[in-house]
PDB file of C-alpha atoms and ligand atoms in Angstrom:
ATOM      1  CA  MET A1481     -31.268  29.717  17.040  1.00 86.00           C
ATOM      2  CA  LEU A1482     -29.331  32.929  17.676  1.00 96.00           C
ATOM      3  CA  LYS A1483     -31.289  36.223  17.730  1.00 98.00           C
ATOM      4  CA  VAL A1484     -29.084  38.860  16.130  1.00 98.00           C
ATOM      5  CA  GLY A1485     -29.875  42.236  14.653  1.00 98.00           C
ATOM      6  CA  CYS A1486     -28.610  45.787  14.511  1.00 98.00           C
ATOM      7  CA  HIS A1487     -29.639  49.333  15.146  1.00 98.00           C
ATOM      8  CA  GLN A1488     -31.823  50.448  12.229  1.00 98.00           C
ATOM      9  CA  SER A1489     -33.379  53.681  11.062  1.00 96.00           C
ATOM     10  CA  ILE A1490     -37.116  54.064  11.476  1.00 94.00           C
ATOM     11  CA  ALA A1491     -37.210  56.940   8.970  1.00 92.00           C
ATOM     12  CA  GLY A1492     -39.167  54.855   6.442  1.00 93.00           C
ATOM     13  CA  GLY A1493     -41.618  53.489   9.009  1.00 95.00           C
ATOM     14  CA  TYR A1494     -42.019  50.183  10.818  1.00 96.00           C
ATOM     15  CA  ARG A1495     -42.845  47.982   7.858  1.00 96.00           C
ATOM     16  CA  ALA A1496     -39.808  49.215   5.930  1.00 96.00           C
ATOM     17  CA  MET A1497     -37.697  48.461   8.979  1.00 97.00           C
ATOM     18  CA  ALA A1498     -38.883  44.838   9.047  1.00 98.00           C
ATOM     19  CA  GLN A1499     -38.169  44.555   5.327  1.00 97.00           C
ATOM     20  CA  GLU A1500     -34.654  45.875   5.871  1.00 98.00           C
ATOM     21  CA  ALA A1501     -34.133  43.420   8.733  1.00 98.00           C
ATOM     22  CA  LYS A1502     -35.019  40.610   6.355  1.00 97.00           C
ATOM     23  CA  GLU A1503     -32.461  41.838   3.810  1.00 98.00           C
ATOM     24  CA  LEU A1504     -29.855  42.070   6.576  1.00 98.00           C
ATOM     25  CA  GLY A1505     -30.506  38.486   7.626  1.00 98.00           C
ATOM     26  CA  ALA A1506     -31.477  39.833  11.060  1.00 98.00           C
ATOM     27  CA  THR A1507     -33.764  38.055  13.541  1.00 98.00           C
ATOM     28  CA  THR A1508     -34.285  41.074  15.843  1.00 98.00           C
ATOM     29  CA  LEU A1509     -33.609  44.820  15.646  1.00 98.00           C
ATOM     30  CA  SER A1510     -33.463  48.111  17.487  1.00 98.00           C
ATOM     31  CA  TYR A1511     -34.403  51.680  16.551  1.00 97.00           C
ATOM     32  CA  PHE A1512     -34.681  55.031  18.292  1.00 95.00           C
ATOM     33  CA  SER A1513     -38.154  55.546  19.717  1.00 93.00           C
ATOM     34  CA  ARG A1514     -37.740  59.137  18.529  1.00 87.00           C
ATOM     35  CA  ASN A1515     -35.076  61.460  17.175  1.00 77.00           C
ATOM     36  CA  PRO A1516     -32.119  60.951  19.538  1.00 71.00           C
ATOM     37  CA  ARG A1517     -31.124  64.624  19.545  1.00 70.00           C
ATOM     38  CA  GLY A1518     -34.315  66.630  19.200  1.00 62.00           C
ATOM     39  CA  GLY A1519     -36.810  64.406  20.949  1.00 62.00           C
ATOM     40  CA  GLY A1520     -39.342  64.948  18.135  1.00 70.00           C
ATOM     41  CA  VAL A1521     -41.707  62.078  17.557  1.00 75.00           C
ATOM     42  CA  ARG A1522     -43.077  60.605  14.330  1.00 75.00           C
ATOM     43  CA  ALA A1523     -46.777  60.933  13.593  1.00 82.00           C
ATOM     44  CA  LEU A1524     -48.492  57.824  14.934  1.00 85.00           C
ATOM     45  CA  ASP A1525     -49.293  55.465  12.052  1.00 91.00           C
ATOM     46  CA  LEU A1526     -51.306  52.645  13.580  1.00 93.00           C
ATOM     47  CA  LYS A1527     -51.684  50.762  10.318  1.00 96.00           C
ATOM     48  CA  ASP A1528     -47.939  50.698   9.852  1.00 96.00           C
ATOM     49  CA  MET A1529     -47.427  49.479  13.437  1.00 96.00           C
ATOM     50  CA  GLN A1530     -50.048  46.760  13.054  1.00 95.00           C
ATOM     51  CA  ALA A1531     -48.479  45.603   9.793  1.00 96.00           C
ATOM     52  CA  PHE A1532     -45.130  45.486  11.579  1.00 97.00           C
ATOM     53  CA  HIS A1533     -46.635  43.522  14.445  1.00 96.00           C
ATOM     54  CA  PHE A1534     -47.915  40.791  12.114  1.00 95.00           C
ATOM     55  CA  LEU A1535     -44.917  40.816   9.779  1.00 96.00           C
ATOM     56  CA  GLY A1536     -42.572  40.638  12.755  1.00 97.00           C
ATOM     57  CA  GLN A1537     -44.403  37.652  14.204  1.00 96.00           C
ATOM     58  CA  GLU A1538     -44.290  35.881  10.864  1.00 96.00           C
ATOM     59  CA  MET A1539     -40.564  36.569  10.564  1.00 96.00           C
ATOM     60  CA  GLY A1540     -39.751  35.600  14.163  1.00 97.00           C
ATOM     61  CA  LEU A1541     -38.353  39.091  14.649  1.00 98.00           C
ATOM     62  CA  PHE A1542     -39.542  39.610  18.236  1.00 98.00           C
ATOM     63  CA  PRO A1543     -38.551  40.540  20.825  1.00 98.00           C
ATOM     64  CA  ILE A1544     -37.064  43.726  19.427  1.00 98.00           C
ATOM     65  CA  VAL A1545     -35.426  46.388  21.605  1.00 98.00           C
ATOM     66  CA  ALA A1546     -36.488  50.007  21.071  1.00 98.00           C
ATOM     67  CA  HIS A1547     -33.876  52.481  22.316  1.00 98.00           C
ATOM     68  CA  ALA A1548     -34.915  55.665  24.106  1.00 97.00           C
ATOM     69  CA  PRO A1549     -33.040  58.798  22.987  1.00 95.00           C
ATOM     70  CA  TYR A1550     -29.801  59.164  24.942  1.00 92.00           C
ATOM     71  CA  THR A1551     -30.708  62.786  25.653  1.00 92.00           C
ATOM     72  CA  TYR A1552     -33.299  61.734  28.259  1.00 96.00           C
ATOM     73  CA  ASN A1553     -31.982  62.292  31.761  1.00 98.00           C
ATOM     74  CA  LEU A1554     -34.162  61.159  34.633  1.00 98.00           C
ATOM     75  CA  ALA A1555     -31.350  62.110  37.060  1.00 98.00           C
ATOM     76  CA  SER A1556     -30.912  65.729  35.950  1.00 98.00           C
ATOM     77  CA  ASP A1557     -30.759  68.557  38.485  1.00 98.00           C
ATOM     78  CA  LYS A1558     -33.272  70.465  36.354  1.00 98.00           C
ATOM     79  CA  THR A1559     -36.949  69.708  36.867  1.00 98.00           C
ATOM     80  CA  HIS A1560     -37.882  70.448  33.252  1.00 97.00           C
ATOM     81  CA  VAL A1561     -35.214  68.052  31.934  1.00 97.00           C
ATOM     82  CA  ARG A1562     -36.470  65.273  34.201  1.00 98.00           C
ATOM     83  CA  SER A1563     -40.122  65.819  33.425  1.00 97.00           C
ATOM     84  CA  PHE A1564     -39.429  65.994  29.680  1.00 96.00           C
ATOM     85  CA  ALA A1565     -37.666  62.619  29.908  1.00 97.00           C
ATOM     86  CA  LEU A1566     -40.461  61.109  31.973  1.00 97.00           C
ATOM     87  CA  SER A1567     -43.328  62.321  29.787  1.00 96.00           C
ATOM     88  CA  SER A1568     -41.454  61.260  26.621  1.00 95.00           C
ATOM     89  CA  MET A1569     -40.886  57.806  28.076  1.00 97.00           C
ATOM     90  CA  LYS A1570     -44.583  57.534  28.914  1.00 97.00           C
ATOM     91  CA  GLU A1571     -45.459  58.440  25.350  1.00 95.00           C
ATOM     92  CA  ASP A1572     -42.882  56.011  23.925  1.00 96.00           C
ATOM     93  CA  LEU A1573     -44.282  53.182  26.051  1.00 97.00           C
ATOM     94  CA  GLN A1574     -47.850  54.023  25.156  1.00 96.00           C
ATOM     95  CA  ARG A1575     -46.903  53.636  21.510  1.00 95.00           C
ATOM     96  CA  MET A1576     -45.060  50.420  22.095  1.00 96.00           C
ATOM     97  CA  ASP A1577     -48.231  48.848  23.438  1.00 96.00           C
ATOM     98  CA  HIS A1578     -49.266  48.603  19.769  1.00 96.00           C
ATOM     99  CA  ILE A1579     -46.370  46.182  19.268  1.00 96.00           C
ATOM    100  CA  PRO A1580     -46.622  44.168  22.497  1.00 95.00           C
ATOM    101  CA  GLY A1581     -44.062  41.705  23.780  1.00 95.00           C
ATOM    102  CA  ASN A1582     -40.944  43.775  23.174  1.00 98.00           C
ATOM    103  CA  TYR A1583     -38.300  45.695  25.135  1.00 98.00           C
ATOM    104  CA  TYR A1584     -37.565  49.389  25.625  1.00 98.00           C
ATOM    105  CA  ASN A1585     -34.109  50.286  26.879  1.00 98.00           C
ATOM    106  CA  PHE A1586     -32.806  53.595  28.192  1.00 98.00           C
ATOM    107  CA  HIS A1587     -29.675  55.065  29.738  1.00 98.00           C
ATOM    108  CA  PRO A1588     -30.447  55.467  33.467  1.00 98.00           C
ATOM    109  CA  GLY A1589     -29.128  59.033  33.518  1.00 98.00           C
ATOM    110  CA  SER A1590     -26.330  61.326  34.685  1.00 98.00           C
ATOM    111  CA  HIS A1591     -26.352  62.898  38.132  1.00 98.00           C
ATOM    112  CA  VAL A1592     -24.457  65.990  36.880  1.00 98.00           C
ATOM    113  CA  GLY A1593     -22.657  66.539  40.169  1.00 98.00           C
ATOM    114  CA  GLN A1594     -25.509  65.818  42.590  1.00 98.00           C
ATOM    115  CA  GLY A1595     -23.924  62.518  43.548  1.00 98.00           C
ATOM    116  CA  VAL A1596     -24.761  58.920  42.702  1.00 98.00           C
ATOM    117  CA  GLU A1597     -27.165  58.474  45.597  1.00 98.00           C
ATOM    118  CA  LYS A1598     -29.266  61.502  44.681  1.00 98.00           C
ATOM    119  CA  GLY A1599     -29.200  60.464  41.017  1.00 98.00           C
ATOM    120  CA  ILE A1600     -30.461  56.986  41.824  1.00 98.00           C
ATOM    121  CA  GLU A1601     -33.180  58.432  44.037  1.00 98.00           C
ATOM    122  CA  LEU A1602     -34.411  60.615  41.148  1.00 98.00           C
ATOM    123  CA  ILE A1603     -34.342  57.710  38.687  1.00 98.00           C
ATOM    124  CA  VAL A1604     -36.235  55.436  41.074  1.00 98.00           C
ATOM    125  CA  SER A1605     -38.933  57.995  41.758  1.00 98.00           C
ATOM    126  CA  ALA A1606     -39.402  58.694  38.027  1.00 98.00           C
ATOM    127  CA  LEU A1607     -39.591  54.981  37.216  1.00 98.00           C
ATOM    128  CA  ASN A1608     -42.113  54.376  39.985  1.00 98.00           C
ATOM    129  CA  ASP A1609     -44.241  57.145  38.501  1.00 98.00           C
ATOM    130  CA  LEU A1610     -43.871  55.520  35.058  1.00 97.00           C
ATOM    131  CA  LEU A1611     -44.753  52.077  36.401  1.00 97.00           C
ATOM    132  CA  LYS A1612     -48.050  53.313  37.824  1.00 96.00           C
ATOM    133  CA  THR A1613     -49.445  52.845  34.329  1.00 94.00           C
ATOM    134  CA  ASP A1614     -49.910  49.344  32.992  1.00 92.00           C
ATOM    135  CA  TYR A1615     -47.594  49.296  29.986  1.00 94.00           C
ATOM    136  CA  GLN A1616     -46.931  45.856  28.605  1.00 93.00           C
ATOM    137  CA  THR A1617     -43.389  46.570  27.470  1.00 97.00           C
ATOM    138  CA  ILE A1618     -40.526  45.522  29.724  1.00 98.00           C
ATOM    139  CA  ILE A1619     -38.194  48.450  30.421  1.00 98.00           C
ATOM    140  CA  LEU A1620     -34.443  47.750  30.399  1.00 98.00           C
ATOM    141  CA  LEU A1621     -31.769  49.728  32.237  1.00 98.00           C
ATOM    142  CA  GLU A1622     -28.635  49.894  30.082  1.00 98.00           C
ATOM    143  CA  ALA A1623     -25.358  49.335  31.908  1.00 98.00           C
ATOM    144  CA  MET A1624     -23.104  52.307  31.126  1.00 98.00           C
ATOM    145  CA  ALA A1625     -19.387  52.913  30.516  1.00 98.00           C
ATOM    146  CA  GLY A1626     -19.174  55.459  33.338  1.00 97.00           C
ATOM    147  CA  LYS A1627     -18.472  58.484  31.165  1.00 97.00           C
ATOM    148  CA  GLY A1628     -18.834  61.730  33.138  1.00 97.00           C
ATOM    149  CA  SER A1629     -21.440  61.328  35.873  1.00 98.00           C
ATOM    150  CA  GLU A1630     -23.312  58.448  34.229  1.00 98.00           C
ATOM    151  CA  ILE A1631     -25.274  56.222  36.580  1.00 98.00           C
ATOM    152  CA  GLY A1632     -25.392  52.495  35.929  1.00 98.00           C
ATOM    153  CA  ARG A1633     -21.635  52.065  35.630  1.00 98.00           C
ATOM    154  CA  SER A1634     -21.650  49.119  38.027  1.00 98.00           C
ATOM    155  CA  PHE A1635     -23.906  46.171  38.763  1.00 98.00           C
ATOM    156  CA  GLU A1636     -24.369  47.590  42.279  1.00 98.00           C
ATOM    157  CA  GLU A1637     -25.763  50.860  40.888  1.00 98.00           C
ATOM    158  CA  LEU A1638     -28.164  48.965  38.638  1.00 98.00           C
ATOM    159  CA  GLN A1639     -29.274  46.854  41.564  1.00 98.00           C
ATOM    160  CA  SER A1640     -29.827  49.959  43.716  1.00 98.00           C
ATOM    161  CA  ILE A1641     -32.260  51.228  41.091  1.00 98.00           C
ATOM    162  CA  LEU A1642     -34.069  47.885  40.803  1.00 98.00           C
ATOM    163  CA  GLN A1643     -34.313  47.595  44.572  1.00 98.00           C
ATOM    164  CA  GLY A1644     -36.201  50.867  44.853  1.00 98.00           C
ATOM    165  CA  LEU A1645     -38.909  49.926  42.360  1.00 98.00           C
ATOM    166  CA  ASP A1646     -42.495  49.153  43.267  1.00 97.00           C
ATOM    167  CA  HIS A1647     -42.782  46.761  40.317  1.00 96.00           C
ATOM    168  CA  PRO A1648     -39.269  45.406  39.742  1.00 96.00           C
ATOM    169  CA  GLN A1649     -40.599  42.503  37.675  1.00 97.00           C
ATOM    170  CA  ARG A1650     -41.392  44.990  34.899  1.00 97.00           C
ATOM    171  CA  VAL A1651     -37.811  46.225  34.643  1.00 98.00           C
ATOM    172  CA  GLY A1652     -34.749  44.325  33.441  1.00 98.00           C
ATOM    173  CA  VAL A1653     -31.158  45.034  32.420  1.00 99.00           C
ATOM    174  CA  LEU A1654     -29.390  45.359  29.079  1.00 99.00           C
ATOM    175  CA  LEU A1655     -25.631  44.811  28.993  1.00 99.00           C
ATOM    176  CA  ASP A1656     -23.542  46.529  26.306  1.00 98.00           C
ATOM    177  CA  THR A1657     -20.189  44.824  25.676  1.00 98.00           C
ATOM    178  CA  CYS A1658     -18.362  48.106  24.943  1.00 98.00           C
ATOM    179  CA  HIS A1659     -19.801  49.744  28.051  1.00 98.00           C
ATOM    180  CA  LEU A1660     -18.956  46.745  30.248  1.00 98.00           C
ATOM    181  CA  TYR A1661     -15.334  46.668  29.161  1.00 98.00           C
ATOM    182  CA  ASP A1662     -14.968  50.459  29.388  1.00 98.00           C
ATOM    183  CA  ALA A1663     -16.549  50.363  32.850  1.00 98.00           C
ATOM    184  CA  GLY A1664     -13.923  47.889  34.053  1.00 98.00           C
ATOM    185  CA  TYR A1665     -15.628  44.510  33.680  1.00 98.00           C
ATOM    186  CA  ASP A1666     -13.150  42.240  31.938  1.00 98.00           C
ATOM    187  CA  ILE A1667     -15.420  40.291  29.623  1.00 98.00           C
ATOM    188  CA  LYS A1668     -12.421  39.685  27.378  1.00 98.00           C
ATOM    189  CA  GLU A1669     -10.431  37.595  29.853  1.00 98.00           C
ATOM    190  CA  ASP A1670     -13.066  36.645  32.436  1.00 98.00           C
ATOM    191  CA  LEU A1671     -16.554  36.572  30.942  1.00 98.00           C
ATOM    192  CA  GLN A1672     -17.594  33.834  33.360  1.00 98.00           C
ATOM    193  CA  ASP A1673     -16.451  35.833  36.421  1.00 98.00           C
ATOM    194  CA  VAL A1674     -18.240  38.950  35.232  1.00 98.00           C
ATOM    195  CA  LEU A1675     -21.465  36.996  34.724  1.00 98.00           C
ATOM    196  CA  GLN A1676     -21.133  35.421  38.156  1.00 98.00           C
ATOM    197  CA  ASP A1677     -20.682  38.866  39.654  1.00 98.00           C
ATOM    198  CA  PHE A1678     -23.796  40.039  37.770  1.00 98.00           C
ATOM    199  CA  ASP A1679     -25.720  36.999  38.915  1.00 98.00           C
ATOM    200  CA  LYS A1680     -24.791  37.587  42.561  1.00 98.00           C
ATOM    201  CA  THR A1681     -25.509  41.327  42.469  1.00 98.00           C
ATOM    202  CA  VAL A1682     -28.514  41.595  40.145  1.00 98.00           C
ATOM    203  CA  GLY A1683     -29.534  38.068  39.112  1.00 98.00           C
ATOM    204  CA  LEU A1684     -28.822  36.633  35.677  1.00 98.00           C
ATOM    205  CA  ASN A1685     -32.556  36.255  34.993  1.00 98.00           C
ATOM    206  CA  LYS A1686     -32.813  40.089  34.965  1.00 98.00           C
ATOM    207  CA  LEU A1687     -30.552  40.228  31.907  1.00 98.00           C
ATOM    208  CA  LYS A1688     -32.916  40.473  28.914  1.00 98.00           C
ATOM    209  CA  ALA A1689     -30.837  41.746  25.981  1.00 99.00           C
ATOM    210  CA  MET A1690     -27.331  42.756  24.925  1.00 99.00           C
ATOM    211  CA  HIS A1691     -25.666  45.363  22.738  1.00 98.00           C
ATOM    212  CA  ILE A1692     -22.771  43.836  20.855  1.00 99.00           C
ATOM    213  CA  ASN A1693     -19.987  46.335  20.155  1.00 98.00           C
ATOM    214  CA  ASP A1694     -16.211  46.286  20.141  1.00 98.00           C
ATOM    215  CA  SER A1695     -14.532  49.199  21.957  1.00 98.00           C
ATOM    216  CA  LYS A1696     -12.174  51.802  20.494  1.00 98.00           C
ATOM    217  CA  ASN A1697     -10.596  52.266  23.919  1.00 98.00           C
ATOM    218  CA  PRO A1698      -8.617  50.167  26.398  1.00 98.00           C
ATOM    219  CA  PHE A1699     -10.005  48.352  29.429  1.00 98.00           C
ATOM    220  CA  ALA A1700     -11.637  50.545  32.117  1.00 98.00           C
ATOM    221  CA  SER A1701     -11.236  53.733  30.048  1.00 98.00           C
ATOM    222  CA  HIS A1702     -14.795  54.980  30.797  1.00 98.00           C
ATOM    223  CA  LYS A1703     -14.979  56.385  27.283  1.00 97.00           C
ATOM    224  CA  ASP A1704     -17.845  54.673  25.401  1.00 97.00           C
ATOM    225  CA  ARG A1705     -16.711  54.700  21.758  1.00 98.00           C
ATOM    226  CA  HIS A1706     -18.049  51.729  19.802  1.00 98.00           C
ATOM    227  CA  GLU A1707     -15.871  49.896  17.263  1.00 98.00           C
ATOM    228  CA  LYS A1708     -16.572  47.313  14.553  1.00 98.00           C
ATOM    229  CA  LEU A1709     -16.336  43.705  15.777  1.00 98.00           C
ATOM    230  CA  GLY A1710     -12.751  42.489  15.851  1.00 98.00           C
ATOM    231  CA  LEU A1711     -11.207  45.914  15.228  1.00 98.00           C
ATOM    232  CA  GLY A1712     -11.262  47.117  18.833  1.00 98.00           C
ATOM    233  CA  SER A1713      -9.804  46.188  22.189  1.00 98.00           C
ATOM    234  CA  LEU A1714     -12.288  43.347  22.799  1.00 98.00           C
ATOM    235  CA  GLY A1715     -11.525  41.208  19.752  1.00 98.00           C
ATOM    236  CA  ILE A1716     -13.447  38.422  18.026  1.00 98.00           C
ATOM    237  CA  GLU A1717     -12.862  35.784  20.726  1.00 98.00           C
ATOM    238  CA  THR A1718     -14.967  37.807  23.169  1.00 98.00           C
ATOM    239  CA  PHE A1719     -17.934  37.737  20.811  1.00 98.00           C
ATOM    240  CA  LYS A1720     -17.425  34.053  20.127  1.00 98.00           C
ATOM    241  CA  ASN A1721     -17.615  33.383  23.872  1.00 98.00           C
ATOM    242  CA  ILE A1722     -20.854  35.356  24.054  1.00 98.00           C
ATOM    243  CA  VAL A1723     -22.660  33.622  21.196  1.00 98.00           C
ATOM    244  CA  LYS A1724     -21.530  30.247  22.543  1.00 98.00           C
ATOM    245  CA  HIS A1725     -22.688  30.985  26.082  1.00 98.00           C
ATOM    246  CA  SER A1726     -25.726  28.938  27.116  1.00 97.00           C
ATOM    247  CA  TYR A1727     -27.691  31.904  28.512  1.00 98.00           C
ATOM    248  CA  LEU A1728     -26.362  34.875  26.527  1.00 98.00           C
ATOM    249  CA  SER A1729     -26.991  33.102  23.237  1.00 98.00           C
ATOM    250  CA  THR A1730     -30.730  33.044  23.983  1.00 98.00           C
ATOM    251  CA  LEU A1731     -30.977  36.864  24.287  1.00 98.00           C
ATOM    252  CA  PRO A1732     -31.630  39.434  21.557  1.00 98.00           C
ATOM    253  CA  LEU A1733     -28.124  40.543  20.523  1.00 98.00           C
ATOM    254  CA  ILE A1734     -28.083  44.002  18.934  1.00 98.00           C
ATOM    255  CA  LEU A1735     -25.138  45.462  17.017  1.00 98.00           C
ATOM    256  CA  GLU A1736     -24.473  49.195  17.450  1.00 98.00           C
ATOM    257  CA  THR A1737     -21.161  49.255  15.629  1.00 98.00           C
ATOM    258  CA  PRO A1738     -20.171  52.067  13.223  1.00 98.00           C
ATOM    259  CA  GLN A1739     -21.290  50.107  10.144  1.00 98.00           C
ATOM    260  CA  ASP A1740     -23.317  50.654   6.991  1.00 98.00           C
ATOM    261  CA  PHE A1741     -25.855  48.165   5.593  1.00 98.00           C
ATOM    262  CA  GLU A1742     -23.239  45.800   4.108  1.00 98.00           C
ATOM    263  CA  GLY A1743     -21.102  45.943   7.251  1.00 98.00           C
ATOM    264  CA  TYR A1744     -24.027  45.053   9.482  1.00 98.00           C
ATOM    265  CA  LYS A1745     -25.033  42.228   7.164  1.00 98.00           C
ATOM    266  CA  GLN A1746     -21.538  40.786   7.474  1.00 98.00           C
ATOM    267  CA  GLU A1747     -21.416  41.173  11.253  1.00 98.00           C
ATOM    268  CA  ILE A1748     -24.790  39.444  11.630  1.00 98.00           C
ATOM    269  CA  GLN A1749     -23.460  36.596   9.502  1.00 98.00           C
ATOM    270  CA  LEU A1750     -20.223  36.513  11.469  1.00 98.00           C
ATOM    271  CA  LEU A1751     -21.978  36.123  14.823  1.00 98.00           C
ATOM    272  CA  GLY A1752     -24.024  33.265  13.377  1.00 98.00           C
ATOM    273  CA  GLN A1753     -20.858  31.554  12.170  1.00 98.00           C
ATOM    274  CA  LEU A1754     -19.084  32.054  15.495  1.00 98.00           C
ATOM    275  CA  ALA A1755     -21.969  30.371  17.295  1.00 97.00           C
ATOM    276  CA  PHE A1756     -21.421  27.207  15.304  1.00 92.00           C
ATOM    277  CA  SER A1757     -17.624  27.347  15.039  1.00 88.00           C
TER     278      SER A1757
HETATM  279 FE1   FE B 946     -27.456  52.815  24.545  1.00 77.07          FE
HETATM  280 FE1   FE B 947     -25.542  50.385  23.839  1.00 77.07          FE
HETATM  281 ZN1   ZN B 948     -22.418  53.217  23.926  1.00 77.07          ZN
END
């Protein structure tokens, strides 16, 4: 059974989000752990989270994948930017312990001119600080398109981060189809080769979830602009190959395409159909 969902708004609370997932025909979901631009956090409503925990179990909605705001930068050259990201992540993970058994993904960061090596060093040290506390949630590094000075644009960079961790078993990887293609991994023509490369460099068992997006830009453009499935440079066949793949089809697959409710509903249906086509 395929696990497909989309990025949803948490504005109405957790329970409302589960209800919306049901109406979408989704079997997983993602949401921003807090406002992606401001970093403001919702008041903690434990009753709502508990209701979501039980409702989600009943619906078979877990694991879900909460997304950290993309403004966090653990690799910044500014101490206050790094410590804001780190303390926000701690708070996000503390909250997620009320809905155990799920994933929390974040963008590794941008080195803003300090160099990849320095950036990775900063990310590793922040994560090791984070992992000193016993959160239950598995953290996922998102593979990036390589826009600007983004870290995580290659499997080697992701592996360098994982290698530095004191508790690597608590951290996994999330692959985003748009980012992969924009970064120069040809999942359109050679999905199998790309996965073999990932397996050799990182280990396929570290891959815990995927973002399913078409790309507005050509191969290796390093742009990161998501497109609706089938309307971008990746095309429907790519997504068919993913949902038919023996390992990938077992992962939570999250849509982050520029869609409204109806559009997401259709894309969720489409992926289900492609799996059985
Ligand atoms: Fe992301
Ligand atoms: Fe993504
Ligand atoms: Zn993206």
